[in-house]
Amino acid sequence: MKAIVAPYFLLALLFSAQALAEVTLALGPCVQAHVVNGEEKTALPDSSLTLTNGTQQLVVDCTAMLGRSSDDAFPETGEAFVLLFEAANTELTLSAPRIQTRRQMTDFNREKDFRLTNTAGTPVNYHVDVLEKEGFQVFRDYPGELEAFNRNSSPAAIRMQLPGLADADTDTAGPSPKAGDQGAPDQETVRQMLRYWYLQADKQTRKEWKNWIQSSN
Amino acid sequence: MKKLLLAVAVSSVAAGSASAATIYEKDGFTYKLNGDFQVQFRQDPGVDQNAEIEFDDLELKNYVSYDLGNGLTGFGRLDFGFKDAAEDKADAGALEEAYVGMKYGVASFSFGKQNFASDEFGIEESYEDVLGEDQFDNVSTDGDDTLRLDVELDAVYLAASYEMDAEGENSANGEYFDLFASTEFAGLTLAVAYQNATPAIGAEDFDTWGVSASYDFDIATIAADYSVTDETNTRAEQTLLNVATTFDVASTTGVALGIRNYEEDNASDDINEWYANVTYKFPAAKNVSLFAEIADTDADNSDLGYLAGMRVKF
């Protein structure tokens, strides 16, 4: 009996390990994603995203029906926010406070009080900042804006620091990967560097890179 | 459909919109544009009514504001409605609201052509009504010489408005003073409203009062309001009672049921009206909805009314 059960057990373990090798992010009722880890990707409220383990950077906003009655309520979108957090092998929920009035929307834009929690309801740390855009707001280039955003010193920006360079802005709280002190580089740093340069690459460079990876294998 | 925040509406979002409302924003200047297009296939309840295509809301709402510094905002609003024009009515005025104002902190003051404070009153949830939404709606809820003050605190909302009679001027009409207050705590919303109306220059003035309550049970909202207009030398006291409930039957679909009772003191019978409607919001774009409603009254020989329609908001 044990001989029969053991392979199934190992198989189940293997599948569960594979299932956990990623992050599932559920979006709350008003939260909509526009960019997911550098890629333009629209995820509607009450939907979920599957992310690879590691550093996660999203552009999200919240649209709510605002007005003193359902008949007089009109859709209004708050600021676009950049969210940055670390997550691996977990299921998270990203939600905003209940917003029913313009005052609540104004407060939310100011407080940026998203709630990022795991399945146990435990808050997960994140950095957040406004992705500011002046001028016409109708058709925004979120990936382009995020690229520019990542060059500033916001805690929610993905900043890259090459090994050996001095840490120029140690007072900011955002992830700034560093290589290991000696020997083989820290693999987390390698991961973040790969992701960082992938996000910087244009489509052609990404294509070449993917081909190179495949040929290297 | 007015007033009470439907559970489905509260939880709804404008999925798929790039940036709802705000068109342009720079250096403290903001321009927002909203629209509400609603067309119905409808036969009203009553005697010898016929089916037709009705335009309920065909609105474009423009809002501009400037950040004036030190917490002060200057704003203006210009709203156009085209439902009468769509019905080919001769007096199809397109301008619905036109006012300017200043906002500082929780308070804003505006003046121009706009709704009275008592327009905020009421909990009814029907798409169309026969007896009126409430007694304020049956008297008057908007004017063109109106000054209005709104104060929005954390759990309390206050509004006051004054409509000048503008005697001797082109905009001469009635004089109205309105107050509205509401508070919300733990899912319970309570509101009171008052209006003193002088419908025409030199006419007898009269008061209208109203109270309302609604409670959000999460799975459903139940609400009621009662409003009464005092008797005058020419008209008996009038009362209107609304009871309504709303609930979601799916994440995209909400249902509203309601009854209202209208009574005039010297009339032999009061009139009851009931309605039931369902609203479906498309998951990919919840600003687009389909709806249907049936309604009737217990007036003599009244036939069941029905409507079905579509609404697009942005």
Coordinates of C-alpha atoms in Angstrom, one line a residue:
Chain A
M1 CA 0.0 0.0 0.0
K2 CA 2.8 2.4 1.0
A3 CA 4.5 1.7 -2.3
I4 CA 1.4 2.9 -4.2
V5 CA 0.7 5.9 -2.0
A6 CA 4.2 7.3 -2.0
P7 CA 4.5 8.2 -5.7
Y8 CA 1.0 9.9 -5.5
F9 CA 2.2 11.8 -2.4
L10 CA 5.3 12.9 -4.1
L11 CA 3.4 13.9 -7.2
A12 CA 1.0 15.9 -5.1
L13 CA 3.9 17.6 -3.3
L14 CA 5.5 18.4 -6.6
F15 CA 2.3 20.0 -7.9
S16 CA 1.7 21.9 -4.8
A17 CA 5.2 23.2 -4.8
Q18 CA 4.8 24.3 -8.4
A19 CA 1.5 26.0 -7.6
L20 CA 3.1 27.9 -4.8
A21 CA 6.1 29.1 -6.9
E22 CA 4.2 32.2 -7.7
V23 CA 2.1 35.0 -6.2
T24 CA -1.6 35.3 -6.7
L25 CA -2.8 38.9 -6.2
A26 CA -6.5 39.5 -5.9
L27 CA -7.7 43.0 -6.7
G28 CA -10.4 44.6 -4.5
P29 CA -13.7 46.1 -5.7
C30 CA -12.3 49.4 -7.0
V31 CA -8.7 48.6 -7.8
Q32 CA -7.7 48.3 -11.4
A33 CA -4.2 47.5 -12.5
H34 CA -2.6 49.1 -15.6
V35 CA 1.0 48.0 -15.5
V36 CA 2.3 44.8 -14.0
N37 CA 6.0 44.5 -13.5
G38 CA 6.8 46.8 -16.5
E39 CA 4.3 45.2 -18.8
E40 CA 1.1 47.0 -19.8
K41 CA -1.6 44.8 -18.5
T42 CA -5.1 45.7 -17.6
A43 CA -6.6 43.8 -14.7
L44 CA -10.2 44.7 -13.7
P45 CA -11.4 45.1 -10.1
D46 CA -12.4 41.8 -8.5
S47 CA -10.0 39.9 -10.7
S48 CA -6.7 38.4 -9.9
L49 CA -3.2 38.4 -11.2
T50 CA -0.5 35.7 -11.2
L51 CA 2.9 37.1 -10.6
T52 CA 6.4 35.5 -10.4
N53 CA 8.1 35.5 -7.1
G54 CA 10.2 38.5 -6.2
T55 CA 9.9 42.2 -6.4
Q56 CA 6.5 43.3 -7.7
Q57 CA 5.8 46.8 -9.1
L58 CA 2.2 47.7 -10.2
V59 CA 0.5 50.8 -11.5
V60 CA -3.0 50.8 -10.1
D61 CA -5.9 53.2 -9.6
C62 CA -9.3 53.2 -8.0
T63 CA -12.5 54.2 -9.8
A64 CA -15.7 54.6 -7.8
M65 CA -19.2 55.9 -8.4
L66 CA -19.4 59.2 -6.5
G67 CA -22.5 61.2 -5.9
R68 CA -25.1 61.6 -3.2
S69 CA -27.5 59.2 -4.9
S70 CA -27.1 56.2 -7.3
D71 CA -28.9 58.3 -10.0
D72 CA -26.6 61.2 -9.6
A73 CA -23.4 59.2 -9.1
F74 CA -20.7 59.3 -11.8
P75 CA -17.5 57.4 -12.2
E76 CA -14.5 59.1 -10.9
T77 CA -10.9 57.8 -10.9
G78 CA -8.4 58.7 -8.3
E79 CA -4.7 59.2 -8.7
A80 CA -2.7 56.5 -10.4
F81 CA -0.4 54.9 -7.9
V82 CA 2.8 52.9 -8.1
L83 CA 3.0 50.0 -5.7
L84 CA 6.2 48.2 -4.9
F85 CA 6.4 45.1 -2.7
E86 CA 8.2 41.8 -2.3
A87 CA 6.2 38.6 -2.4
A88 CA 6.9 35.0 -3.0
N89 CA 4.8 31.8 -2.8
T90 CA 1.7 33.5 -1.4
E91 CA -1.8 34.7 -2.1
L92 CA -2.4 38.4 -1.5
T93 CA -5.3 40.8 -1.7
L94 CA -4.9 44.4 -2.6
S95 CA -7.9 46.6 -1.7
A96 CA -8.7 50.2 -1.2
P97 CA -11.0 51.7 1.5
R98 CA -14.7 52.0 0.7
I99 CA -15.1 55.2 -1.3
Q100 CA -18.5 56.7 -1.7
T101 CA -17.9 60.5 -1.5
R102 CA -15.5 62.9 -3.2
R103 CA -14.2 63.7 0.2
Q104 CA -13.3 60.0 0.8
M105 CA -11.7 60.0 -2.7
T106 CA -9.6 63.0 -1.8
D107 CA -8.6 61.4 1.5
F108 CA -7.6 58.2 -0.3
N109 CA -5.5 60.1 -2.8
R110 CA -3.7 61.8 0.0
E111 CA -3.4 58.9 2.4
K112 CA -2.7 56.2 -0.2
D113 CA -4.0 53.7 2.3
F114 CA -4.2 50.6 0.3
R115 CA -4.5 47.4 2.2
L116 CA -2.2 44.6 1.0
T117 CA -2.8 41.4 3.0
N118 CA -2.1 37.7 2.8
T119 CA -4.7 35.0 3.2
A120 CA -4.4 35.2 7.0
G121 CA -5.2 38.9 6.9
T122 CA -1.8 39.9 7.9
P123 CA -0.7 43.2 6.3
V124 CA 2.2 43.0 3.8
N125 CA 4.6 45.9 3.6
Y126 CA 4.6 48.0 0.5
H127 CA 5.8 51.3 -0.9
V128 CA 3.4 53.5 -2.7
D129 CA 3.6 56.8 -4.5
V130 CA 1.5 58.8 -7.0
L131 CA 2.3 58.4 -10.6
E132 CA 1.8 62.1 -11.5
K133 CA 0.8 63.2 -15.0
E134 CA 0.1 66.7 -16.0
G135 CA -2.0 67.6 -19.0
F136 CA -4.5 65.3 -20.7
Q137 CA -5.5 62.4 -18.5
V138 CA -7.6 60.4 -20.9
F139 CA -5.1 58.2 -22.7
R140 CA -2.1 57.8 -20.4
D141 CA 1.1 56.0 -21.3
Y142 CA 1.4 54.2 -18.0
P143 CA 4.5 52.0 -19.0
G144 CA 6.3 55.1 -20.3
E145 CA 5.4 57.1 -17.2
L146 CA 6.5 54.3 -15.0
E147 CA 9.9 54.1 -16.8
A148 CA 10.4 57.7 -16.0
F149 CA 9.1 57.2 -12.5
N150 CA 11.7 54.5 -11.9
R151 CA 14.5 57.0 -12.5
N152 CA 13.5 59.1 -9.5
S153 CA 14.2 58.5 -5.9
S154 CA 10.7 57.5 -4.8
P155 CA 10.5 54.6 -2.3
A156 CA 8.1 53.0 -4.8
A157 CA 10.6 53.2 -7.7
I158 CA 12.7 50.2 -8.7
R159 CA 16.2 51.6 -8.5
M160 CA 19.2 49.7 -9.6
Q161 CA 22.6 49.9 -8.0
L162 CA 25.4 48.1 -9.6
P163 CA 27.8 46.2 -7.3
G164 CA 30.7 48.3 -6.2
L165 CA 28.9 51.6 -6.6
A166 CA 28.2 53.7 -3.6
D167 CA 24.7 53.8 -2.2
A168 CA 23.8 57.3 -3.2
D169 CA 20.4 57.5 -1.5
T170 CA 20.4 55.3 1.5
D171 CA 17.7 57.3 3.2
T172 CA 15.0 56.0 0.9
A173 CA 13.2 52.9 1.9
G174 CA 12.8 51.3 -1.5
P175 CA 14.6 48.1 -2.5
S176 CA 18.1 48.9 -3.8
P177 CA 19.7 45.5 -4.5
K178 CA 23.3 45.0 -3.6
A179 CA 25.6 42.3 -4.5
G180 CA 26.9 39.9 -1.9
D181 CA 30.0 41.1 -0.1
Q182 CA 32.3 38.3 -1.4
G183 CA 32.3 35.4 -3.7
A184 CA 29.2 34.5 -5.8
P185 CA 26.7 37.3 -6.1
D186 CA 23.5 37.3 -4.1
Q187 CA 20.9 35.5 -6.2
E188 CA 18.2 37.9 -5.1
T189 CA 20.3 40.8 -6.5
V190 CA 20.8 38.8 -9.7
R191 CA 17.1 38.4 -10.0
Q192 CA 16.4 42.0 -9.4
M193 CA 19.1 43.1 -11.8
L194 CA 17.7 40.8 -14.5
R195 CA 14.3 42.1 -14.0
Y196 CA 15.5 45.7 -13.9
W197 CA 17.3 45.5 -17.2
Y198 CA 14.5 43.5 -18.7
L199 CA 12.1 46.4 -17.8
Q200 CA 14.6 48.8 -19.4
A201 CA 14.9 46.9 -22.6
D202 CA 12.8 47.6 -25.7
K203 CA 10.9 45.0 -27.6
Q204 CA 13.7 44.1 -29.9
T205 CA 16.2 43.8 -27.1
R206 CA 13.8 41.6 -25.1
K207 CA 13.3 39.4 -28.2
E208 CA 17.0 39.0 -28.7
W209 CA 17.5 38.3 -25.0
K210 CA 14.8 35.6 -25.0
N211 CA 16.4 34.0 -28.1
W212 CA 19.8 34.1 -26.4
I213 CA 18.4 32.4 -23.3
Q214 CA 16.8 29.7 -25.4
S215 CA 20.0 29.1 -27.3
S216 CA 22.0 29.1 -24.1
N217 CA 19.8 26.3 -22.7
Chain B
M1 CA -33.9 56.1 -10.1
K2 CA -32.9 58.4 -7.3
K3 CA -31.4 58.9 -3.9
L4 CA -30.6 55.8 -2.0
L5 CA -27.3 54.3 -2.8
L6 CA -28.0 50.9 -4.3
A7 CA -25.8 48.2 -2.8
V8 CA -24.8 47.3 -6.4
A9 CA -24.0 50.9 -7.1
V10 CA -21.9 51.3 -4.0
S11 CA -19.8 48.4 -4.9
S12 CA -19.7 49.2 -8.5
V13 CA -16.7 50.5 -10.4
A14 CA -16.1 51.9 -13.8
A15 CA -14.1 49.0 -15.0
G16 CA -12.2 49.6 -18.2
S17 CA -12.1 53.4 -18.1
A18 CA -8.8 55.0 -18.6
S19 CA -9.4 57.9 -16.3
A20 CA -13.1 58.5 -15.6
A21 CA -14.2 62.1 -15.4
T22 CA -10.9 64.0 -15.4
I23 CA -10.0 65.1 -18.9
Y24 CA -7.3 67.6 -18.3
E25 CA -5.2 68.5 -15.2
K26 CA -2.3 70.9 -15.1
D27 CA -0.9 73.6 -12.8
G28 CA -4.0 73.4 -10.5
F29 CA -6.5 73.5 -13.3
T30 CA -8.9 70.5 -13.7
Y31 CA -11.5 69.8 -16.3
K32 CA -13.9 67.0 -15.8
L33 CA -16.6 65.8 -18.1
N34 CA -19.3 63.3 -17.2
G35 CA -22.2 62.0 -19.3
D36 CA -25.3 60.0 -18.6
F37 CA -27.3 58.6 -21.5
Q38 CA -30.4 56.7 -20.7
V39 CA -33.1 55.6 -23.2
Q40 CA -36.1 53.5 -22.4
F41 CA -38.8 51.5 -24.1
R42 CA -41.7 52.4 -21.8
Q43 CA -45.4 52.3 -21.1
D44 CA -46.3 54.3 -18.1
P45 CA -48.7 52.8 -15.5
G46 CA -52.2 54.4 -15.6
V47 CA -55.2 54.7 -17.8
D48 CA -55.0 54.4 -21.6
Q49 CA -51.2 54.7 -21.7
N50 CA -49.2 53.6 -24.8
A51 CA -45.7 52.4 -25.3
E52 CA -43.0 54.7 -26.6
I53 CA -39.3 55.4 -26.6
E54 CA -38.5 57.7 -23.7
F55 CA -35.3 59.6 -23.0
D56 CA -34.8 59.9 -19.3
D57 CA -31.3 61.3 -18.9
L58 CA -29.3 62.7 -21.8
E59 CA -26.8 64.8 -19.8
L60 CA -23.4 66.2 -20.3
K61 CA -21.8 67.7 -17.2
N62 CA -18.8 70.0 -17.3
Y63 CA -16.8 70.8 -14.2
V64 CA -13.8 73.1 -14.1
S65 CA -11.8 74.1 -11.1
Y66 CA -8.7 76.1 -10.2
D67 CA -6.5 75.6 -7.2
L68 CA -6.3 79.1 -5.8
G69 CA -3.8 78.2 -3.1
N70 CA -4.1 78.2 0.7
G71 CA -6.7 75.4 0.5
L72 CA -9.1 77.5 -1.7
T73 CA -10.6 76.2 -4.9
G74 CA -12.6 78.1 -7.4
F75 CA -15.0 76.0 -9.5
G76 CA -17.7 76.2 -12.1
R77 CA -20.3 73.8 -13.4
L78 CA -22.3 73.7 -16.6
D79 CA -24.7 70.8 -17.2
F80 CA -26.7 70.2 -20.3
G81 CA -29.7 68.0 -20.6
F82 CA -31.1 67.0 -23.9
K83 CA -34.0 64.7 -23.1
D84 CA -36.7 67.2 -23.9
A85 CA -34.9 68.0 -27.2
A86 CA -34.9 64.3 -27.9
E87 CA -38.7 64.3 -27.4
D88 CA -39.1 67.2 -29.8
K89 CA -40.6 69.4 -27.1
A90 CA -41.0 73.0 -28.2
D91 CA -39.6 74.4 -24.9
A92 CA -36.6 72.1 -24.9
G93 CA -34.2 74.1 -22.8
A94 CA -30.8 72.4 -22.8
L95 CA -29.2 74.1 -19.7
E96 CA -29.9 72.2 -16.5
E97 CA -27.3 73.6 -14.1
A98 CA -25.0 76.6 -14.4
Y99 CA -23.2 77.9 -11.3
V100 CA -19.9 78.9 -9.9
G101 CA -18.5 78.8 -6.4
M102 CA -15.6 78.5 -4.0
K103 CA -14.6 75.7 -1.9
Y104 CA -12.5 75.9 1.3
G105 CA -11.9 72.7 3.3
V106 CA -15.1 71.0 4.0
A107 CA -17.4 73.9 2.9
S108 CA -18.3 75.1 -0.5
F109 CA -20.5 78.0 -1.5
S110 CA -22.1 78.3 -5.0
F111 CA -24.5 80.5 -6.8
G112 CA -26.4 80.3 -10.0
K113 CA -28.9 77.9 -11.6
Q114 CA -28.8 74.7 -9.4
N115 CA -30.6 72.2 -7.2
F116 CA -32.0 73.2 -3.8
A117 CA -30.6 71.6 -0.7
S118 CA -33.9 69.5 -0.3
D119 CA -33.1 67.8 -3.7
E120 CA -30.7 65.6 -1.6
F121 CA -33.7 64.2 0.3
G122 CA -35.3 60.8 -0.5
I123 CA -34.7 57.1 -0.6
E124 CA -36.9 55.9 -3.5
E125 CA -35.4 53.6 -6.1
S126 CA -37.7 53.6 -9.0
Y127 CA -36.6 54.5 -12.6
E128 CA -39.9 56.3 -13.1
D129 CA -42.7 57.4 -10.8
V130 CA -46.3 58.5 -10.9
L131 CA -46.8 60.0 -7.5
G132 CA -43.5 61.9 -7.2
E133 CA -40.3 61.0 -5.6
D134 CA -41.1 62.8 -2.4
Q135 CA -43.0 66.0 -1.3
F136 CA -40.0 68.2 -2.0
D137 CA -39.9 66.9 -5.6
N138 CA -43.7 67.6 -5.8
V139 CA -43.1 71.2 -4.8
S140 CA -39.8 72.3 -6.3
T141 CA -36.2 71.3 -6.1
D142 CA -34.3 73.6 -8.4
G143 CA -34.0 77.3 -9.3
D144 CA -32.1 79.8 -11.3
D145 CA -31.4 82.4 -8.6
T146 CA -30.1 80.0 -6.1
L147 CA -27.4 80.4 -3.5
R148 CA -26.2 77.2 -1.8
L149 CA -23.8 76.2 1.0
D150 CA -22.6 72.6 1.4
V151 CA -20.6 71.3 4.3
E152 CA -19.3 67.8 4.2
L153 CA -17.9 66.4 7.4
D154 CA -16.7 62.9 8.1
A155 CA -20.1 61.5 9.1
V156 CA -22.4 64.5 8.6
Y157 CA -23.5 66.3 5.5
L158 CA -25.2 69.7 5.7
A159 CA -26.7 71.8 2.9
A160 CA -28.7 75.1 2.8
S161 CA -30.0 76.9 -0.2
Y162 CA -31.9 80.1 -0.9
E163 CA -33.8 80.8 -4.1
M164 CA -34.5 84.5 -4.6
D165 CA -37.8 85.5 -6.1
A166 CA -36.0 88.2 -8.2
E167 CA -39.1 90.3 -8.3
G168 CA -39.3 92.5 -11.4
E169 CA -36.4 90.7 -13.2
N170 CA -36.4 88.3 -16.1
S171 CA -35.8 85.4 -13.7
A172 CA -38.7 86.3 -11.4
N173 CA -40.4 83.3 -9.8
G174 CA -40.9 81.8 -6.4
E175 CA -38.8 82.1 -3.3
Y176 CA -37.5 79.0 -1.5
F177 CA -35.4 78.4 1.6
D178 CA -34.2 74.8 2.0
L179 CA -32.2 72.9 4.6
F180 CA -30.9 69.3 4.5
A181 CA -28.9 67.3 7.0
S182 CA -27.8 63.7 7.0
T183 CA -25.6 61.5 9.1
E184 CA -24.2 58.0 8.7
F185 CA -22.9 55.6 11.3
A186 CA -22.6 51.9 11.4
G187 CA -24.5 51.4 8.2
L188 CA -27.5 53.6 9.3
T189 CA -28.2 56.8 7.4
L190 CA -30.6 59.3 8.8
A191 CA -31.7 62.5 7.1
V192 CA -34.0 65.4 7.6
A193 CA -35.0 68.2 5.2
Y194 CA -37.1 71.4 5.4
Q195 CA -38.4 73.8 2.8
N196 CA -40.3 77.0 3.0
A197 CA -41.8 77.7 -0.3
T198 CA -43.5 80.8 -1.8
P199 CA -44.3 79.5 -5.3
A200 CA -45.0 82.9 -6.8
I201 CA -44.5 86.5 -5.8
G202 CA -47.2 87.5 -3.4
A203 CA -48.5 83.9 -2.9
E204 CA -49.0 82.2 0.4
D205 CA -45.9 80.4 1.7
F206 CA -46.0 76.9 3.1
D207 CA -43.6 74.4 4.7
T208 CA -42.5 70.9 3.7
W209 CA -40.8 68.6 6.1
G210 CA -39.2 65.2 5.6
V211 CA -37.4 62.5 7.5
S212 CA -35.7 59.4 6.1
A213 CA -33.7 56.4 7.4
S214 CA -31.9 53.6 5.6
Y215 CA -29.9 50.7 6.9
D216 CA -27.3 48.8 5.0
F217 CA -27.4 45.1 6.0
D218 CA -24.6 44.3 3.6
I219 CA -26.8 41.7 1.8
A220 CA -29.6 44.3 1.4
T221 CA -30.5 47.9 2.1
I222 CA -33.8 48.8 3.6
A223 CA -35.0 52.4 3.6
A224 CA -38.0 54.6 4.3
D225 CA -38.8 58.3 4.0
Y226 CA -41.8 60.4 5.0
S227 CA -42.5 63.9 3.8
V228 CA -45.4 66.2 4.4
T229 CA -46.5 69.6 2.9
D230 CA -48.6 71.8 5.1
E231 CA -52.0 72.8 4.1
T232 CA -52.6 76.3 2.6
N233 CA -55.8 78.3 2.0
T234 CA -56.1 76.6 -1.4
R235 CA -54.7 73.1 -0.9
A236 CA -55.0 70.4 1.7
E237 CA -52.0 68.8 3.6
Q238 CA -50.2 66.3 1.4
T239 CA -48.0 63.4 2.6
L240 CA -45.9 60.9 0.8
L241 CA -44.4 57.8 2.2
N242 CA -41.7 55.7 0.6
V243 CA -40.4 52.2 1.6
A244 CA -37.8 50.6 -0.6
T245 CA -35.3 47.8 -0.5
T246 CA -32.3 46.9 -2.7
F247 CA -30.2 43.8 -2.9
D248 CA -27.7 42.2 -5.2
V249 CA -28.7 38.9 -6.8
A250 CA -25.3 38.6 -8.5
S251 CA -22.1 40.7 -8.5
T252 CA -23.5 42.4 -11.6
T253 CA -27.2 42.4 -10.9
G254 CA -29.2 44.5 -8.5
V255 CA -32.9 44.4 -7.6
A256 CA -35.0 47.2 -6.1
L257 CA -38.5 46.9 -4.7
G258 CA -40.5 49.7 -3.4
I259 CA -43.9 51.1 -2.5
R260 CA -45.1 54.6 -2.0
N261 CA -48.3 56.1 -0.5
Y262 CA -49.6 59.5 -1.4
E263 CA -52.4 61.1 0.6
E264 CA -54.2 64.4 0.5
D265 CA -56.2 65.3 3.6
N266 CA -59.5 66.1 2.0
A267 CA -59.3 63.3 -0.6
S268 CA -61.5 60.2 -0.1
D269 CA -58.8 57.7 -0.9
D270 CA -55.0 57.7 -0.7
I271 CA -53.1 56.2 -3.6
N272 CA -50.5 53.4 -3.4
E273 CA -47.8 52.8 -6.0
W274 CA -45.5 49.9 -6.2
Y275 CA -42.5 49.1 -8.4
A276 CA -39.9 46.4 -9.0
N277 CA -36.8 46.8 -11.1
V278 CA -33.6 44.9 -12.0
T279 CA -30.3 46.4 -13.2
Y280 CA -27.6 44.5 -14.9
K281 CA -24.1 46.0 -15.1
F282 CA -21.7 44.6 -17.6
P283 CA -18.7 43.1 -15.8
A284 CA -16.2 44.5 -18.3
A285 CA -17.7 48.0 -18.1
K286 CA -20.1 48.5 -15.2
N287 CA -20.9 52.0 -16.4
V288 CA -23.0 50.3 -19.1
S289 CA -26.2 48.8 -17.7
L290 CA -29.5 47.3 -18.8
F291 CA -32.6 47.6 -16.7
A292 CA -36.2 46.8 -16.6
E293 CA -39.1 47.8 -14.3
I294 CA -42.7 47.1 -13.7
A295 CA -45.0 49.4 -11.7
D296 CA -48.6 50.1 -11.0
T297 CA -50.9 52.1 -8.8
D298 CA -54.2 51.2 -7.1
A299 CA -55.9 54.2 -8.8
D300 CA -59.2 53.3 -10.6
N301 CA -58.7 51.5 -13.9
S302 CA -54.9 51.8 -13.7
D303 CA -53.0 49.4 -15.9
L304 CA -49.6 47.9 -15.2
G305 CA -46.7 50.0 -16.6
Y306 CA -43.4 48.6 -17.7
L307 CA -40.1 49.8 -19.1
A308 CA -36.8 48.4 -20.3
G309 CA -33.8 50.4 -21.2
M310 CA -30.1 50.9 -21.4
R311 CA -27.8 53.4 -19.7
V312 CA -24.3 54.5 -20.4
K313 CA -22.4 56.7 -18.0
F314 CA -18.9 58.1 -18.1

